[in-house]
Amino acid sequence: MVLVISEEVRAAIDARRPVVALESTIIAHGLPRPRNLQVALELEDVVRQEGAVPATIAVLDGCPRVGLDKEQLERVANEDGIRKLGHRDLPLAVAAGVSGATTVSATAQLAALAGVRVFATGGLGGVHREWTVTQDESADLGLLARTRITVVCAGVKSILDVPATLQRLETLGVAVAGYRTDRFPGFYLSDSGHPVDWTLQSPEQVADVMRAQDTLDAAESALIVANPVPQEQQLDPGLHARVLADALRALEEQGITGQAVTPFLLDYLVRHTDGASLNANLAAVRGNVRLAARIAAAWTRR
């Protein structure tokens, strides 16, 4: 697999300047056109405003790329047939010469290969509801258990089994810390209803943990920094609970299973909250990207 790192990202890595990895699934599959491209450019601009270099990651014509120019971003946003790639799909996509947007697991893997230590996303995947029946668990968890990267996120998607996901992360040895909170955020919600054991108060503290991971020669696992969406920008908790309950009933009635579950539930929330869930999602992503850039800056000041 030939990994192509853009000149800008390569120069920043070589000069020990801050770099933030960004996934491309939100561009290709998470937002309607043309808003998807606008958001992609906005998120890269947020990284630059904080003095860091954005490294949006995707696979184009079978070539994994860390850092996209505007033309490449436009391809991901507008080209029909862009696939959704997890880390297991990367060898297949490379061999077949296809183009695809990277999920959390694929982005984390390619970022780590490129030497990028900090990654910002919206919410992680996790253990699905009724796991005892379906055995459905996101590939994000296993990949993060063996990849040394710091992931800034708004917790896990609230459509998942949050306590089971936290338990699974503990079992896998993945460190989780709340950012200025002792509560684990719930993606659209500031508080999922579950606590975290550790709280970090500043980008410098996060960077200290990253250094300690290296000094202790700890297992090659990720550090998850759970950054809640501001309360004033979260989805109304009552609305969230009501619509999610309706969505889960609709899921069962329509017999939807497997990989179709998550996109169905997310789309249901967008449609039945009049777009409020999407606004909360974007607010969370913007905050995560900004924090990730500040962490990357603190990490390079050593």
GROMACS .gro file of C-alpha atoms in nm:
model
  302
    1MET     CA    1   0.000   0.000   0.000
    2VAL     CA    2   0.150   0.332  -0.110
    3LEU     CA    3   0.056   0.603   0.139
    4VAL     CA    4   0.068   0.954  -0.009
    5ILE     CA    5   0.119   1.237   0.238
    6SER     CA    6   0.059   1.586   0.103
    7GLU     CA    7   0.355   1.822   0.087
    8GLU     CA    8   0.199   2.053   0.346
    9VAL     CA    9   0.134   1.772   0.593
   10ARG     CA   10   0.476   1.613   0.534
   11ALA     CA   11   0.651   1.945   0.590
   12ALA     CA   12   0.459   2.001   0.914
   13ILE     CA   13   0.539   1.652   1.045
   14ASP     CA   14   0.908   1.689   0.958
   15ALA     CA   15   0.924   2.032   1.128
   16ARG     CA   16   0.730   1.907   1.434
   17ARG     CA   17   0.447   2.151   1.373
   18PRO     CA   18   0.094   2.054   1.484
   19VAL     CA   19  -0.117   1.839   1.251
   20VAL     CA   20  -0.477   1.720   1.299
   21ALA     CA   21  -0.622   1.423   1.113
   22LEU     CA   22  -0.981   1.455   0.988
   23GLU     CA   23  -1.206   1.179   0.856
   24SER     CA   24  -1.382   1.205   0.520
   25THR     CA   25  -1.694   0.997   0.582
   26ILE     CA   26  -1.878   1.303   0.712
   27ILE     CA   27  -1.805   1.469   0.377
   28ALA     CA   28  -1.913   1.186   0.148
   29HIS     CA   29  -2.187   1.022   0.352
   30GLY     CA   30  -2.278   1.239   0.649
   31LEU     CA   31  -2.410   1.559   0.492
   32PRO     CA   32  -2.612   1.664   0.188
   33ARG     CA   33  -2.453   1.845  -0.104
   34PRO     CA   34  -2.334   2.123  -0.120
   35ARG     CA   35  -2.325   2.162   0.258
   36ASN     CA   36  -2.081   1.873   0.286
   37LEU     CA   37  -1.805   2.057   0.099
   38GLN     CA   38  -1.873   2.379   0.289
   39VAL     CA   39  -1.835   2.195   0.620
   40ALA     CA   40  -1.518   2.016   0.503
   41LEU     CA   41  -1.356   2.347   0.415
   42GLU     CA   42  -1.483   2.506   0.737
   43LEU     CA   43  -1.332   2.232   0.954
   44GLU     CA   44  -0.997   2.262   0.782
   45ASP     CA   45  -1.014   2.639   0.838
   46VAL     CA   46  -1.084   2.586   1.210
   47VAL     CA   47  -0.764   2.379   1.233
   48ARG     CA   48  -0.566   2.652   1.057
   49GLN     CA   49  -0.709   2.923   1.282
   50GLU     CA   50  -0.554   2.738   1.577
   51GLY     CA   51  -0.214   2.729   1.407
   52ALA     CA   52  -0.223   2.364   1.301
   53VAL     CA   53  -0.227   2.186   0.965
   54PRO     CA   54  -0.538   1.987   0.864
   55ALA     CA   55  -0.487   1.637   0.724
   56THR     CA   56  -0.817   1.520   0.580
   57ILE     CA   57  -0.782   1.152   0.488
   58ALA     CA   58  -0.941   0.954   0.203
   59VAL     CA   59  -0.861   0.693  -0.062
   60LEU     CA   60  -0.867   0.822  -0.419
   61ASP     CA   61  -0.828   0.583  -0.714
   62GLY     CA   62  -0.681   0.322  -0.482
   63CYS     CA   63  -0.432   0.563  -0.327
   64PRO     CA   64  -0.460   0.637   0.048
   65ARG     CA   65  -0.403   1.009   0.097
   66VAL     CA   66  -0.322   1.198   0.416
   67GLY     CA   67  -0.398   1.561   0.339
   68LEU     CA   68  -0.624   1.663   0.051
   69ASP     CA   69  -0.617   1.973  -0.168
   70LYS     CA   70  -0.938   2.155  -0.260
   71GLU     CA   71  -0.986   1.962  -0.582
   72GLN     CA   72  -0.954   1.632  -0.396
   73LEU     CA   73  -1.197   1.749  -0.129
   74GLU     CA   74  -1.442   1.838  -0.404
   75ARG     CA   75  -1.411   1.486  -0.544
   76VAL     CA   76  -1.494   1.332  -0.208
   77ALA     CA   77  -1.788   1.568  -0.163
   78ASN     CA   78  -1.939   1.551  -0.512
   79GLU     CA   79  -1.832   1.233  -0.690
   80ASP     CA   80  -2.091   0.957  -0.712
   81GLY     CA   81  -1.980   0.611  -0.605
   82ILE     CA   82  -1.746   0.716  -0.325
   83ARG     CA   83  -1.740   0.413  -0.095
   84LYS     CA   84  -1.736   0.409   0.284
   85LEU     CA   85  -1.413   0.245   0.402
   86GLY     CA   86  -1.328   0.099   0.739
   87HIS     CA   87  -0.976  -0.018   0.813
   88ARG     CA   88  -1.057  -0.373   0.697
   89ASP     CA   89  -1.154  -0.234   0.355
   90LEU     CA   90  -0.828  -0.050   0.288
   91PRO     CA   91  -0.633  -0.336   0.123
   92LEU     CA   92  -0.933  -0.420  -0.095
   93ALA     CA   93  -0.984  -0.058  -0.197
   94VAL     CA   94  -0.615  -0.017  -0.282
   95ALA     CA   95  -0.603  -0.336  -0.488
   96ALA     CA   96  -0.925  -0.251  -0.671
   97GLY     CA   97  -0.822   0.108  -0.738
   98VAL     CA   98  -1.145   0.250  -0.598
   99SER     CA   99  -1.216   0.577  -0.419
  100GLY     CA  100  -1.359   0.589  -0.069
  101ALA     CA  101  -1.417   0.805   0.234
  102THR     CA  102  -1.251   0.683   0.554
  103THR     CA  103  -1.438   0.604   0.874
  104VAL     CA  104  -1.292   0.649   1.223
  105SER     CA  105  -1.102   0.319   1.212
  106ALA     CA  106  -0.952   0.372   0.866
  107THR     CA  107  -0.866   0.736   0.939
  108ALA     CA  108  -0.696   0.644   1.266
  109GLN     CA  109  -0.492   0.370   1.099
  110LEU     CA  110  -0.374   0.588   0.811
  111ALA     CA  111  -0.304   0.885   1.037
  112ALA     CA  112  -0.089   0.670   1.264
  113LEU     CA  113   0.100   0.530   0.964
  114ALA     CA  114   0.172   0.885   0.852
  115GLY     CA  115   0.296   0.990   1.195
  116VAL     CA  116  -0.003   1.208   1.285
  117ARG     CA  117  -0.082   1.169   1.655
  118VAL     CA  118  -0.407   1.369   1.696
  119PHE     CA  119  -0.740   1.298   1.525
  120ALA     CA  120  -1.071   1.484   1.555
  121THR     CA  121  -1.409   1.332   1.479
  122GLY     CA  122  -1.774   1.364   1.583
  123GLY     CA  123  -1.866   1.049   1.771
  124LEU     CA  124  -1.713   0.704   1.790
  125GLY     CA  125  -1.881   0.381   1.696
  126GLY     CA  126  -1.936   0.130   1.973
  127VAL     CA  127  -2.141  -0.161   2.099
  128HIS     CA  128  -2.486  -0.173   1.943
  129ARG     CA  129  -2.804  -0.220   2.139
  130GLU     CA  130  -2.910  -0.584   2.182
  131TRP     CA  131  -2.549  -0.690   2.141
  132THR     CA  132  -2.625  -1.023   2.311
  133VAL     CA  133  -2.848  -1.106   2.013
  134THR     CA  134  -2.668  -0.938   1.723
  135GLN     CA  135  -2.301  -0.944   1.837
  136ASP     CA  136  -2.278  -0.610   1.654
  137GLU     CA  137  -1.982  -0.397   1.758
  138SER     CA  138  -1.808  -0.121   1.569
  139ALA     CA  139  -1.465  -0.195   1.425
  140ASP     CA  140  -1.355   0.138   1.577
  141LEU     CA  141  -1.304  -0.023   1.918
  142GLY     CA  142  -1.068  -0.300   1.814
  143LEU     CA  143  -0.862  -0.069   1.596
  144LEU     CA  144  -0.826   0.191   1.873
  145ALA     CA  145  -0.711  -0.085   2.109
  146ARG     CA  146  -0.397  -0.131   1.897
  147THR     CA  147  -0.331   0.216   1.754
  148ARG     CA  148  -0.137   0.490   1.933
  149ILE     CA  149  -0.343   0.796   1.851
  150THR     CA  150  -0.533   1.060   2.047
  151VAL     CA  151  -0.896   1.084   1.938
  152VAL     CA  152  -1.099   1.391   2.027
  153CYS     CA  153  -1.469   1.307   2.004
  154ALA     CA  154  -1.807   1.384   2.159
  155GLY     CA  155  -1.832   1.036   2.308
  156VAL     CA  156  -2.010   0.762   2.118
  157LYS     CA  157  -2.324   0.795   1.915
  158SER     CA  158  -2.622   0.803   2.150
  159ILE     CA  159  -2.805   0.546   1.938
  160LEU     CA  160  -2.559   0.285   2.072
  161ASP     CA  161  -2.533   0.101   2.403
  162VAL     CA  162  -2.320   0.357   2.587
  163PRO     CA  163  -2.245   0.167   2.911
  164ALA     CA  164  -2.158  -0.149   2.718
  165THR     CA  165  -1.925   0.055   2.496
  166LEU     CA  166  -1.748   0.206   2.797
  167GLN     CA  167  -1.709  -0.142   2.945
  168ARG     CA  168  -1.572  -0.272   2.617
  169LEU     CA  169  -1.318   0.012   2.596
  170GLU     CA  170  -1.204  -0.070   2.949
  171THR     CA  171  -1.166  -0.438   2.860
  172LEU     CA  172  -0.964  -0.347   2.551
  173GLY     CA  173  -0.737  -0.118   2.754
  174VAL     CA  174  -0.831   0.204   2.575
  175ALA     CA  175  -0.790   0.509   2.800
  176VAL     CA  176  -1.090   0.743   2.822
  177ALA     CA  177  -1.089   1.089   2.980
  178GLY     CA  178  -1.352   1.360   2.988
  179TYR     CA  179  -1.242   1.706   2.882
  180ARG     CA  180  -1.338   1.943   3.164
  181THR     CA  181  -1.615   1.703   3.264
  182ASP     CA  182  -1.657   1.393   3.477
  183ARG     CA  183  -1.947   1.276   3.259
  184PHE     CA  184  -1.920   1.083   2.935
  185PRO     CA  185  -2.083   1.285   2.655
  186GLY     CA  186  -2.351   1.135   2.433
  187PHE     CA  187  -2.271   1.279   2.089
  188TYR     CA  188  -2.584   1.495   2.048
  189LEU     CA  189  -2.601   1.533   2.427
  190SER     CA  190  -2.355   1.687   2.672
  191ASP     CA  191  -2.410   1.401   2.916
  192SER     CA  192  -2.487   1.040   2.824
  193GLY     CA  193  -2.582   0.968   3.184
  194HIS     CA  194  -2.260   0.779   3.257
  195PRO     CA  195  -1.943   0.891   3.438
  196VAL     CA  196  -1.579   0.880   3.335
  197ASP     CA  197  -1.297   0.795   3.573
  198TRP     CA  198  -1.057   1.066   3.457
  199THR     CA  199  -1.089   1.435   3.373
  200LEU     CA  200  -0.836   1.648   3.185
  201GLN     CA  201  -0.856   2.025   3.209
  202SER     CA  202  -0.632   2.159   2.932
  203PRO     CA  203  -0.462   2.071   2.605
  204GLU     CA  204  -0.135   2.067   2.795
  205GLN     CA  205  -0.266   1.799   3.032
  206VAL     CA  206  -0.374   1.588   2.736
  207ALA     CA  207  -0.028   1.626   2.584
  208ASP     CA  208   0.125   1.520   2.916
  209VAL     CA  209  -0.078   1.197   2.905
  210MET     CA  210   0.040   1.135   2.549
  211ARG     CA  211   0.401   1.179   2.659
  212ALA     CA  212   0.344   0.947   2.954
  213GLN     CA  213   0.208   0.682   2.716
  214ASP     CA  214   0.536   0.696   2.527
  215THR     CA  215   0.760   0.714   2.834
  216LEU     CA  216   0.592   0.416   2.997
  217ASP     CA  217   0.611   0.222   2.672
  218ALA     CA  218   0.244   0.146   2.725
  219ALA     CA  219   0.042  -0.078   2.496
  220GLU     CA  220  -0.015   0.070   2.151
  221SER     CA  221  -0.368   0.185   2.226
  222ALA     CA  222  -0.550   0.512   2.176
  223LEU     CA  223  -0.632   0.792   2.417
  224ILE     CA  224  -0.994   0.904   2.386
  225VAL     CA  225  -1.059   1.264   2.487
  226ALA     CA  226  -1.436   1.295   2.532
  227ASN     CA  227  -1.529   1.658   2.467
  228PRO     CA  228  -1.900   1.735   2.526
  229VAL     CA  229  -2.101   1.952   2.293
  230PRO     CA  230  -2.186   2.278   2.478
  231GLN     CA  231  -2.516   2.248   2.663
  232GLU     CA  232  -2.663   2.542   2.475
  233GLN     CA  233  -2.593   2.364   2.145
  234GLN     CA  234  -2.694   2.010   2.238
  235LEU     CA  235  -3.010   1.843   2.114
  236ASP     CA  236  -3.295   1.887   2.360
  237PRO     CA  237  -3.269   1.576   2.581
  238GLY     CA  238  -3.644   1.524   2.594
  239LEU     CA  239  -3.676   1.547   2.217
  240HIS     CA  240  -3.379   1.315   2.177
  241ALA     CA  241  -3.529   1.048   2.404
  242ARG     CA  242  -3.869   1.062   2.236
  243VAL     CA  243  -3.743   1.050   1.877
  244LEU     CA  244  -3.485   0.781   1.950
  245ALA     CA  245  -3.754   0.560   2.106
  246ASP     CA  246  -3.968   0.607   1.795
  247ALA     CA  247  -3.668   0.532   1.572
  248LEU     CA  248  -3.591   0.208   1.756
  249ARG     CA  249  -3.953   0.095   1.716
  250ALA     CA  250  -3.942   0.178   1.345
  251LEU     CA  251  -3.618  -0.015   1.314
  252GLU     CA  252  -3.777  -0.327   1.460
  253GLU     CA  253  -4.098  -0.291   1.260
  254GLN     CA  254  -3.908  -0.260   0.932
  255GLY     CA  255  -3.671  -0.547   1.015
  256ILE     CA  256  -3.358  -0.341   0.954
  257THR     CA  257  -3.037  -0.509   1.072
  258GLY     CA  258  -2.659  -0.505   1.030
  259GLN     CA  259  -2.476  -0.214   0.871
  260ALA     CA  260  -2.805  -0.047   0.778
  261VAL     CA  261  -2.897   0.018   1.144
  262THR     CA  262  -2.674   0.319   1.216
  263PRO     CA  263  -2.750   0.521   0.899
  264PHE     CA  264  -3.123   0.449   0.944
  265LEU     CA  265  -3.124   0.576   1.303
  266LEU     CA  266  -2.913   0.883   1.230
  267ASP     CA  267  -3.131   0.976   0.932
  268TYR     CA  268  -3.445   0.921   1.140
  269LEU     CA  269  -3.318   1.162   1.406
  270VAL     CA  270  -3.234   1.428   1.149
  271ARG     CA  271  -3.576   1.407   0.984
  272HIS     CA  272  -3.781   1.389   1.304
  273THR     CA  273  -3.595   1.666   1.487
  274ASP     CA  274  -3.622   1.905   1.190
  275GLY     CA  275  -3.246   1.901   1.152
  276ALA     CA  276  -3.170   1.984   1.516
  277SER     CA  277  -2.970   1.662   1.560
  278LEU     CA  278  -2.753   1.754   1.261
  279ASN     CA  279  -2.690   2.100   1.406
  280ALA     CA  280  -2.585   1.945   1.737
  281ASN     CA  281  -2.360   1.701   1.547
  282LEU     CA  282  -2.186   1.984   1.361
  283ALA     CA  283  -2.148   2.188   1.679
  284ALA     CA  284  -1.978   1.891   1.842
  285VAL     CA  285  -1.748   1.834   1.544
  286ARG     CA  286  -1.641   2.201   1.533
  287GLY     CA  287  -1.557   2.196   1.904
  288ASN     CA  288  -1.366   1.870   1.870
  289VAL     CA  289  -1.162   1.998   1.576
  290ARG     CA  290  -1.071   2.317   1.762
  291LEU     CA  291  -0.968   2.125   2.074
  292ALA     CA  292  -0.771   1.873   1.869
  293ALA     CA  293  -0.570   2.154   1.708
  294ARG     CA  294  -0.487   2.295   2.050
  295ILE     CA  295  -0.383   1.950   2.175
  296ALA     CA  296  -0.165   1.898   1.867
  297ALA     CA  297   0.002   2.234   1.935
  298ALA     CA  298   0.066   2.141   2.298
  299TRP     CA  299   0.200   1.801   2.188
  300THR     CA  300   0.459   1.957   1.958
  301ARG     CA  301   0.583   2.195   2.229
  302ARG     CA  302   0.816   1.949   2.397
   0.00000   0.00000   0.00000
